[in-house]
Coordinates of C-alpha atoms and ligand atoms in Angstrom, one line a residue:
Chain B
M81 CA -158.1 91.5 63.9
S82 CA -154.9 93.9 63.5
T83 CA -152.4 92.8 61.3
T84 CA -149.0 94.1 60.2
P85 CA -149.4 97.1 58.0
P86 CA -148.5 96.3 54.6
T87 CA -145.6 98.3 53.0
P88 CA -147.2 101.3 51.4
E89 CA -147.4 101.1 47.7
P90 CA -145.5 104.1 45.7
Q91 CA -147.6 106.8 43.7
A92 CA -146.5 105.0 40.6
V93 CA -148.6 101.9 41.3
I94 CA -151.7 103.9 41.8
D95 CA -151.1 105.9 38.9
A96 CA -150.7 102.8 36.5
E97 CA -153.8 101.5 37.9
M98 CA -155.6 104.6 37.5
A99 CA -154.3 105.0 33.8
R100 CA -155.2 101.6 32.9
I101 CA -159.0 102.1 34.3
Q102 CA -159.0 105.4 32.3
T103 CA -157.9 104.1 29.1
D104 CA -160.5 101.2 29.4
A105 CA -163.1 103.9 30.2
D106 CA -162.2 106.0 27.4
K107 CA -162.3 103.4 25.0
A108 CA -165.6 102.0 26.4
L109 CA -167.3 105.6 25.8
A110 CA -165.7 106.1 22.4
D111 CA -167.2 102.7 21.4
G112 CA -170.7 104.1 22.1
G113 CA -170.9 103.1 25.9
Q114 CA -173.0 105.2 28.4
E115 CA -171.6 108.4 30.0
E116 CA -170.5 107.3 33.5
L117 CA -172.0 110.4 35.5
Q118 CA -171.0 108.9 39.0
P119 CA -167.9 107.4 40.4
R120 CA -167.5 103.8 40.2
R121 CA -168.1 102.2 43.8
D122 CA -165.7 99.5 42.8
Y123 CA -162.4 101.6 42.3
P124 CA -159.3 99.6 43.2
P125 CA -156.9 102.5 43.3
Y126 CA -158.9 103.8 46.3
R127 CA -158.0 100.8 48.5
S128 CA -160.5 101.4 51.1
S129 CA -163.3 100.8 48.4
D130 CA -162.6 97.3 47.9
L131 CA -164.5 95.7 50.7
R132 CA -167.2 98.6 51.1
H133 CA -169.1 98.2 47.8
P134 CA -171.7 95.8 46.8
K135 CA -171.0 93.1 44.4
R136 CA -174.4 92.3 43.2
P137 CA -176.4 94.9 40.9
L138 CA -178.6 97.5 42.4
V139 CA -182.3 96.4 42.6
A140 CA -184.9 98.8 40.9
A141 CA -187.5 100.0 43.3
R142 CA -190.4 100.1 41.3
E143 CA -192.7 101.9 43.9
A144 CA -190.8 104.3 45.8
F145 CA -193.6 106.7 47.5
T146 CA -191.4 107.1 50.4
E147 CA -188.1 107.9 48.7
L148 CA -189.8 110.2 46.4
R149 CA -190.5 112.6 49.2
G150 CA -187.9 113.6 51.9
P151 CA -187.0 115.5 54.9
V152 CA -187.7 119.2 55.2
F153 CA -185.5 121.7 57.1
G154 CA -186.6 125.2 58.3
V155 CA -185.3 128.4 60.1
T156 CA -185.0 126.4 63.4
D157 CA -182.4 124.2 61.9
V158 CA -179.9 126.9 60.9
T159 CA -178.7 129.8 62.6
E160 CA -177.5 132.9 60.2
L161 CA -173.8 132.6 61.6
D162 CA -173.7 128.8 60.4
S163 CA -173.1 130.0 56.8
D164 CA -169.9 132.0 57.8
L165 CA -167.1 129.8 59.0
T166 CA -165.0 132.7 59.8
R167 CA -167.1 134.0 62.5
Q168 CA -167.3 131.0 64.7
H169 CA -164.7 132.0 67.2
H170 CA -163.4 134.9 69.0
G171 CA -160.5 135.6 66.3
E172 CA -160.1 135.4 62.5
P173 CA -159.1 132.1 61.2
L174 CA -155.7 132.0 59.2
G175 CA -155.7 131.5 55.5
E176 CA -157.2 132.7 52.3
R177 CA -160.6 134.0 53.0
I178 CA -163.0 132.9 50.1
V179 CA -166.7 133.1 49.3
V180 CA -168.1 129.8 47.5
T181 CA -171.7 130.4 46.0
G182 CA -174.0 128.6 43.6
R183 CA -177.4 127.3 42.9
V184 CA -178.6 123.9 43.7
L185 CA -180.7 122.5 40.8
D186 CA -182.7 119.2 39.9
R187 CA -181.9 117.6 36.7
D188 CA -184.7 119.5 35.0
G189 CA -183.1 122.7 35.9
R190 CA -185.5 123.7 38.6
P191 CA -184.1 125.4 41.9
V192 CA -184.0 123.3 44.9
R193 CA -185.6 125.9 47.5
G194 CA -185.3 126.0 51.2
Q195 CA -183.3 122.8 51.6
L196 CA -180.3 122.3 53.8
V197 CA -176.8 122.4 52.5
E198 CA -174.0 121.4 55.0
I199 CA -170.2 121.6 54.4
W200 CA -167.1 120.5 56.4
Q201 CA -163.3 121.1 55.6
A202 CA -159.7 121.3 56.6
N203 CA -158.1 124.5 57.9
A204 CA -155.6 126.7 55.9
A205 CA -152.7 124.0 57.1
G206 CA -154.7 120.9 56.0
R207 CA -155.8 119.7 59.4
Y208 CA -159.4 118.8 60.2
A209 CA -160.8 119.8 63.9
H210 CA -161.5 116.0 64.3
K211 CA -159.6 113.9 66.9
R212 CA -158.9 111.3 64.5
D213 CA -157.1 113.6 62.2
Q214 CA -153.3 113.2 63.1
H215 CA -151.7 115.3 60.5
P216 CA -149.2 117.0 62.3
A217 CA -150.3 120.3 60.8
P218 CA -151.3 123.1 63.2
L219 CA -154.9 123.4 64.4
D220 CA -156.4 126.9 64.2
P221 CA -158.1 127.7 67.3
N222 CA -160.2 130.1 65.5
F223 CA -161.5 127.5 62.9
T224 CA -163.7 124.7 63.2
G225 CA -164.5 124.1 59.5
T226 CA -168.2 123.2 59.5
G227 CA -171.1 125.2 57.9
R228 CA -174.6 125.1 56.9
C229 CA -177.3 127.2 55.4
L230 CA -180.9 126.9 53.5
T231 CA -181.0 127.5 49.8
D232 CA -182.9 130.6 48.8
D233 CA -185.8 130.9 46.6
E234 CA -183.4 130.6 43.5
G235 CA -181.9 127.7 45.1
R236 CA -178.8 129.7 45.9
Y237 CA -176.3 128.8 48.8
T238 CA -173.3 131.0 49.9
F239 CA -170.6 130.2 52.3
T240 CA -167.8 132.4 53.8
S241 CA -164.5 130.5 54.6
I242 CA -160.9 130.0 54.1
K243 CA -159.4 127.8 51.4
P244 CA -158.4 124.5 52.8
G245 CA -155.1 122.9 52.7
A246 CA -154.2 119.7 51.0
Y247 CA -153.6 117.1 53.5
P248 CA -151.9 113.7 53.4
W249 CA -153.7 110.2 53.8
R250 CA -152.6 106.7 54.0
N251 CA -154.2 105.0 50.7
H252 CA -150.6 104.7 49.3
Q253 CA -147.2 106.2 50.1
N254 CA -146.9 110.2 49.6
A255 CA -150.8 110.3 48.9
W256 CA -152.2 113.9 49.5
R257 CA -155.9 114.9 48.9
P258 CA -156.0 117.8 46.7
A259 CA -157.8 121.0 48.5
H260 CA -161.5 120.2 48.9
I261 CA -164.6 121.3 50.8
H262 CA -167.0 118.3 51.6
F263 CA -170.8 119.2 50.7
S264 CA -173.8 117.4 51.9
L265 CA -177.1 118.3 50.2
F266 CA -180.9 117.5 50.2
G267 CA -183.4 117.8 47.4
T268 CA -187.1 117.5 47.8
A269 CA -186.9 113.7 47.4
F270 CA -184.8 111.4 49.5
T271 CA -183.6 109.9 46.3
Q272 CA -181.8 113.3 45.3
R273 CA -179.4 113.2 48.4
L274 CA -175.9 114.2 47.6
V275 CA -172.6 113.9 49.4
T276 CA -169.7 115.3 47.5
Q277 CA -166.4 117.1 47.4
L278 CA -165.8 120.6 45.8
Y279 CA -162.4 121.0 44.4
F280 CA -160.4 124.0 43.4
P281 CA -159.5 125.0 39.5
G282 CA -156.0 123.9 38.5
D283 CA -155.0 122.0 41.4
P284 CA -151.9 119.8 40.5
L285 CA -153.0 117.0 43.0
L286 CA -156.0 116.1 41.3
A287 CA -154.2 114.0 38.8
Y288 CA -152.9 111.8 41.4
D289 CA -156.0 111.5 43.5
P290 CA -157.8 108.2 43.1
I291 CA -160.9 109.5 45.0
F292 CA -161.5 112.1 42.2
N293 CA -160.4 109.8 39.4
S294 CA -163.0 107.2 40.5
I295 CA -165.2 109.3 38.4
T296 CA -163.9 108.1 35.0
D297 CA -165.6 110.4 32.6
E298 CA -163.8 113.8 32.1
R299 CA -166.7 115.9 31.8
A300 CA -168.1 114.4 35.0
R301 CA -164.9 115.0 36.8
Q302 CA -165.3 118.9 35.8
R303 CA -168.4 119.2 37.5
L304 CA -166.8 118.9 40.8
S305 CA -164.4 121.8 40.2
A306 CA -165.6 125.4 41.1
V307 CA -164.9 128.1 38.9
Y308 CA -162.8 131.3 40.1
D309 CA -165.2 134.1 39.6
H310 CA -163.5 137.4 39.6
D311 CA -166.8 139.3 40.0
L312 CA -167.4 137.3 43.3
S313 CA -164.2 138.5 44.6
S314 CA -164.3 141.5 46.9
P315 CA -161.6 144.1 46.9
E316 CA -159.1 143.6 49.8
W317 CA -161.4 141.1 51.5
S318 CA -161.9 137.7 49.8
L319 CA -161.5 135.5 46.6
G320 CA -164.9 134.0 45.1
Y321 CA -165.6 130.8 43.6
R322 CA -168.7 129.6 42.0
W323 CA -170.1 126.1 41.9
D324 CA -173.5 125.1 40.8
I325 CA -174.8 121.8 41.9
V326 CA -177.3 119.3 40.1
L327 CA -179.0 116.8 42.2
D328 CA -179.6 113.2 40.7
G329 CA -182.5 111.0 41.1
P330 CA -186.2 111.4 40.5
S331 CA -188.7 113.5 43.0
A332 CA -192.2 113.1 43.2
T333 CA -193.0 116.1 41.2
W334 CA -190.7 114.9 38.4
M335 CA -192.1 111.5 38.4
E336 CA -195.7 113.0 38.0
E337 CA -194.5 115.2 35.2
G338 CA -192.6 112.4 33.5
R339 CA -195.4 110.2 33.1
Chain F
M120 CA -181.8 116.6 31.5
R121 CA -179.1 118.2 33.1
P122 CA -175.9 115.7 34.1
P123 CA -175.8 115.4 37.8
T124 CA -172.9 116.6 39.8
P125 CA -171.2 113.4 41.1
S126 CA -170.9 111.9 44.4
Q127 CA -167.7 111.5 46.5
T128 CA -167.2 109.5 49.5
V129 CA -168.2 111.2 52.9
G130 CA -164.4 110.5 53.9
P131 CA -163.4 109.8 57.6
F132 CA -163.8 113.1 59.1
F133 CA -167.8 113.7 58.8
G134 CA -168.1 112.9 62.6
Y135 CA -167.9 116.6 63.9
A136 CA -169.9 118.0 60.9
L137 CA -172.7 115.7 60.3
P138 CA -174.0 113.9 63.3
F139 CA -176.3 116.0 65.5
A140 CA -177.7 115.7 69.0
E141 CA -180.7 113.2 69.0
G142 CA -180.1 112.6 65.5
G143 CA -181.1 108.9 66.1
E144 CA -183.9 109.9 68.6
L145 CA -186.9 110.3 66.1
V146 CA -189.1 110.3 69.1
P147 CA -188.3 110.8 72.9
S148 CA -187.3 107.7 74.7
G149 CA -190.5 106.7 76.8
H150 CA -192.7 107.7 73.9
P151 CA -195.8 105.3 74.0
G152 CA -195.3 104.4 70.4
A153 CA -191.6 104.2 70.4
I154 CA -189.7 101.2 68.8
T155 CA -186.0 100.6 68.7
V156 CA -184.1 99.6 65.7
H157 CA -180.5 98.9 65.7
G158 CA -178.0 96.9 63.8
V159 CA -174.3 96.6 62.8
V160 CA -172.9 97.4 59.4
Y161 CA -170.3 95.2 58.0
D162 CA -168.1 95.1 55.2
G163 CA -167.1 92.5 52.7
A164 CA -164.8 90.7 55.0
G165 CA -167.4 90.5 57.8
Q166 CA -165.7 93.2 59.8
P167 CA -167.7 96.1 61.4
I168 CA -167.6 99.5 59.8
P169 CA -166.9 102.2 62.5
D170 CA -167.0 105.1 60.0
A171 CA -170.6 104.7 58.4
L172 CA -173.0 107.2 58.6
L173 CA -176.7 106.3 58.1
E174 CA -180.0 108.3 57.4
F175 CA -183.3 107.3 57.8
W176 CA -186.6 108.7 56.2
Q177 CA -189.9 107.4 57.0
A178 CA -193.7 107.9 57.1
D179 CA -195.2 108.8 60.2
S180 CA -197.6 106.3 61.9
A181 CA -200.4 107.3 59.9
G182 CA -198.5 106.9 56.6
G183 CA -197.8 110.7 56.1
L184 CA -194.9 111.7 54.3
D185 CA -194.9 115.7 55.0
G186 CA -192.1 115.4 57.4
G187 CA -191.6 118.6 59.4
P188 CA -188.6 120.9 60.2
G189 CA -186.7 120.6 63.6
S190 CA -184.7 117.6 63.1
M191 CA -181.5 119.7 63.5
R192 CA -182.6 122.6 65.9
R193 CA -180.0 125.2 66.6
D194 CA -179.5 127.2 69.5
P195 CA -179.2 130.6 68.5
V196 CA -177.3 131.8 71.8
T197 CA -174.6 129.0 71.8
G198 CA -174.6 128.2 68.0
T199 CA -174.6 124.4 69.0
F200 CA -177.5 121.7 68.4
A201 CA -180.4 122.2 70.9
G202 CA -182.0 118.8 70.4
R203 CA -185.4 118.1 69.0
S204 CA -188.4 119.6 70.3
G205 CA -190.0 116.4 71.5
V206 CA -193.2 117.5 69.8
G207 CA -194.1 116.5 66.3
F208 CA -192.5 114.0 64.0
T209 CA -189.9 114.8 61.3
G210 CA -189.4 111.3 59.9
F211 CA -185.7 112.3 59.7
G212 CA -182.8 110.6 61.5
R213 CA -179.1 110.4 61.3
V214 CA -176.5 108.4 63.1
A215 CA -173.0 107.5 62.8
T216 CA -172.0 104.0 63.6
D217 CA -170.0 103.4 66.7
A218 CA -166.5 101.7 67.0
D219 CA -168.4 98.3 66.9
G220 CA -170.0 99.4 63.7
H221 CA -173.3 99.7 65.7
W222 CA -176.1 102.3 65.3
T223 CA -179.5 102.7 67.0
I224 CA -182.5 104.8 66.1
R225 CA -185.8 105.3 68.1
T226 CA -188.8 105.9 66.2
L227 CA -192.4 105.3 65.3
T228 CA -193.7 102.3 63.3
P229 CA -194.2 103.9 59.8
G230 CA -197.7 103.6 58.4
P231 CA -198.2 102.5 54.8
A232 CA -197.3 105.3 52.6
A233 CA -199.3 103.9 49.6
P234 CA -202.0 101.3 49.1
G235 CA -200.6 97.9 48.1
T236 CA -197.1 98.4 49.8
L237 CA -195.9 97.4 53.2
P238 CA -194.5 100.2 55.3
Y239 CA -190.9 100.7 55.6
I240 CA -188.1 102.7 56.8
S241 CA -185.7 104.2 54.1
V242 CA -182.0 104.0 54.7
C243 CA -179.1 105.9 53.0
V244 CA -175.7 104.6 53.8
F245 CA -172.5 106.6 53.8
A246 CA -169.0 105.5 54.7
R247 CA -165.4 106.0 54.1
G248 CA -164.4 104.0 51.1
L249 CA -167.9 104.1 49.7
L250 CA -167.6 106.5 46.8
H251 CA -171.3 106.7 46.1
H252 CA -174.1 106.3 49.1
L253 CA -176.5 103.5 48.8
Y254 CA -180.2 103.1 49.5
T255 CA -181.8 100.3 51.2
R256 CA -185.1 99.7 53.3
V257 CA -185.9 98.3 56.7
Y258 CA -189.4 96.3 56.6
L259 CA -190.5 95.7 60.2
E260 CA -192.4 92.8 59.0
D261 CA -192.6 90.5 55.9
A262 CA -195.9 89.7 54.1
A263 CA -196.9 89.2 50.6
G264 CA -198.0 92.1 48.3
D265 CA -195.2 94.5 48.5
P266 CA -193.8 95.0 44.8
L267 CA -190.3 95.2 46.1
L268 CA -190.1 92.3 48.3
D269 CA -192.2 90.3 45.8
S270 CA -189.6 90.8 43.1
L271 CA -186.6 89.1 45.3
D272 CA -185.6 85.6 46.0
A273 CA -186.3 84.4 49.3
D274 CA -182.5 84.8 50.8
R275 CA -182.2 88.4 49.3
R276 CA -185.7 89.3 50.7
A277 CA -184.6 88.2 54.1
T278 CA -182.0 91.0 53.9
L279 CA -184.6 93.8 54.0
V280 CA -186.7 92.3 56.9
A281 CA -185.7 93.2 60.3
R282 CA -185.7 90.7 62.9
P283 CA -188.2 91.3 66.3
E284 CA -186.4 91.4 69.4
P285 CA -188.3 91.8 73.0
H286 CA -189.3 95.3 74.0
A287 CA -190.5 96.6 70.7
T288 CA -186.9 96.3 69.2
Y289 CA -186.0 95.4 65.8
R290 CA -182.5 94.1 64.5
F291 CA -181.2 95.1 61.1
D292 CA -177.8 94.5 60.1
I293 CA -176.4 96.1 56.7
H294 CA -173.8 94.0 54.9
L295 CA -172.2 96.1 52.0
Q296 CA -170.7 93.0 50.4
G297 CA -170.4 89.2 50.9
S298 CA -172.6 86.3 50.9
E299 CA -175.1 88.2 53.1
E300 CA -175.1 91.3 50.9
T301 CA -177.9 93.4 51.7
V302 CA -180.3 94.6 48.7
F303 CA -179.5 97.9 47.6
L304 CA -181.9 100.2 45.6
E305 CA -181.8 102.4 42.6
F306 CA -184.9 104.7 41.6
G307 CA -186.2 106.3 38.2
Ligands
LIG94 FE1 -161.5 115.5 53.2

C-alpha cells in the first residue's frame, strides 16, 4: 500500500491551478451563474480531496423528517470552564490572548439558541496537542486548544483563547496553513450541521491556501474571516474578534413556515 | 435569506477535540434492544479512510425525534467526559474511524419517524480531504414504499441498505467515491 512519496510540488504549481479555477469561477459568475456558497468538494489544488469526494450528484431527499430535527445538548454536556481555553491548566498559555464572540443564526436570521459550539486549534507556535502533529514547534504544557459552549438566548457564543500560529502541512512544498480556529456547530436540524474554520483578517497566507480558496466566491470566502473589533478588546488583557455564523440547510420550523 | 457560512474540512487533528467517551454507545452494551451497526469508510481508490468522523442521528424505537441532552456529559470535577448516564436515549452518536477505516456504534432500531417512510439512521460524514460534509442514511431493511429508496436504481438503492449479520449486527460500508459510491443526500 505504501509507495515512494512523490517529489513535492512547488507552491507555484498550486498557485497556477488555483488561479485557473478562480478565473473560470469568476467568469461563470459574471455570465449569470449561481453564487457558489460552499467550497467545491472536488478541488484539485487540495490534493487529498481527489479521492475523497463523490463524483455522482447528490440525491434530493424528498422526505426528511429525521434530518429536519437534530440532537439536543444541555448543561450536562458543557462545563463553564470549557469556553476558556486559557484556564484549562495550572499555568497560562503563551501567546496573544484573544476573545472570539459572535452569534449563530439560521438563514432567516433567527438565533440558534442553546446549541453546542465546539472549537479546536493549534497553540501560539502552530502546534496541535495531537500525537499526529509532528511539526517541530514547541508544545505548550498550558494549552490543549479545545473548547465548547452552548449558545445563549440570542444565539451568542464566546471563547477566550490565544491566537493560533500558522503551521506547515504536506499538500505541496512549503505549504503553510493560515492561522485558523476549527469550529463545529449544531442547529435545530441535523441538516444545519456545520464544521468550518475561522480565519484572521489580513493574513497573508490566505492567498496561498488551497483549503480556503476551495471556496471560489470572494464574498463567500470573506464570511470565514473574523473581524477585529476594538470594542471587544480589553485594556491590558486581550484582543477581540467578532464572527457571526449562519447555518445552512432547512430545519423543521423553516420548512413549515416556508410551505 | 442570509448567505450561509461556508464549510471547511474537519482536517486531520479533530481526534483530540470531537470524539468523546461512549460516543458510539447510544445504548449501553447488554441493553436488551441493542443492535450493532458497523462498517468501513473507503476512498475512491478502495482504500480505507483512517481519519473520517461519523455522526449519527436517529429516532428512538417509537419513532420519536425529541432526542435528549447528555450525549457528551462532562465531569465538572475533572473537566473530562463522564460518559452517558445509561438512562434515556439521546439519538446522537459520534465516532472516528480507526486505523483500518472501521467504525462501530451500538444503538436501538429506530422506529418510523413518519408514516409512509422506512426507519433509518441519518449519517453525517466528515474527513480530512472532504471540504464539505456529506449526508447519507442507514436503512436496516429494504421494502417498497420509502420515497427516497423508491427514487433510486437498484444498485444505488443497495448502497443505503445495511447487510444483516449474526447477533443483531448490521454492516454498512461508506464509499466516498468509485463504482460502489454511496448515495449522498441534499435537503431543501
Ligand atoms: Fe487546523
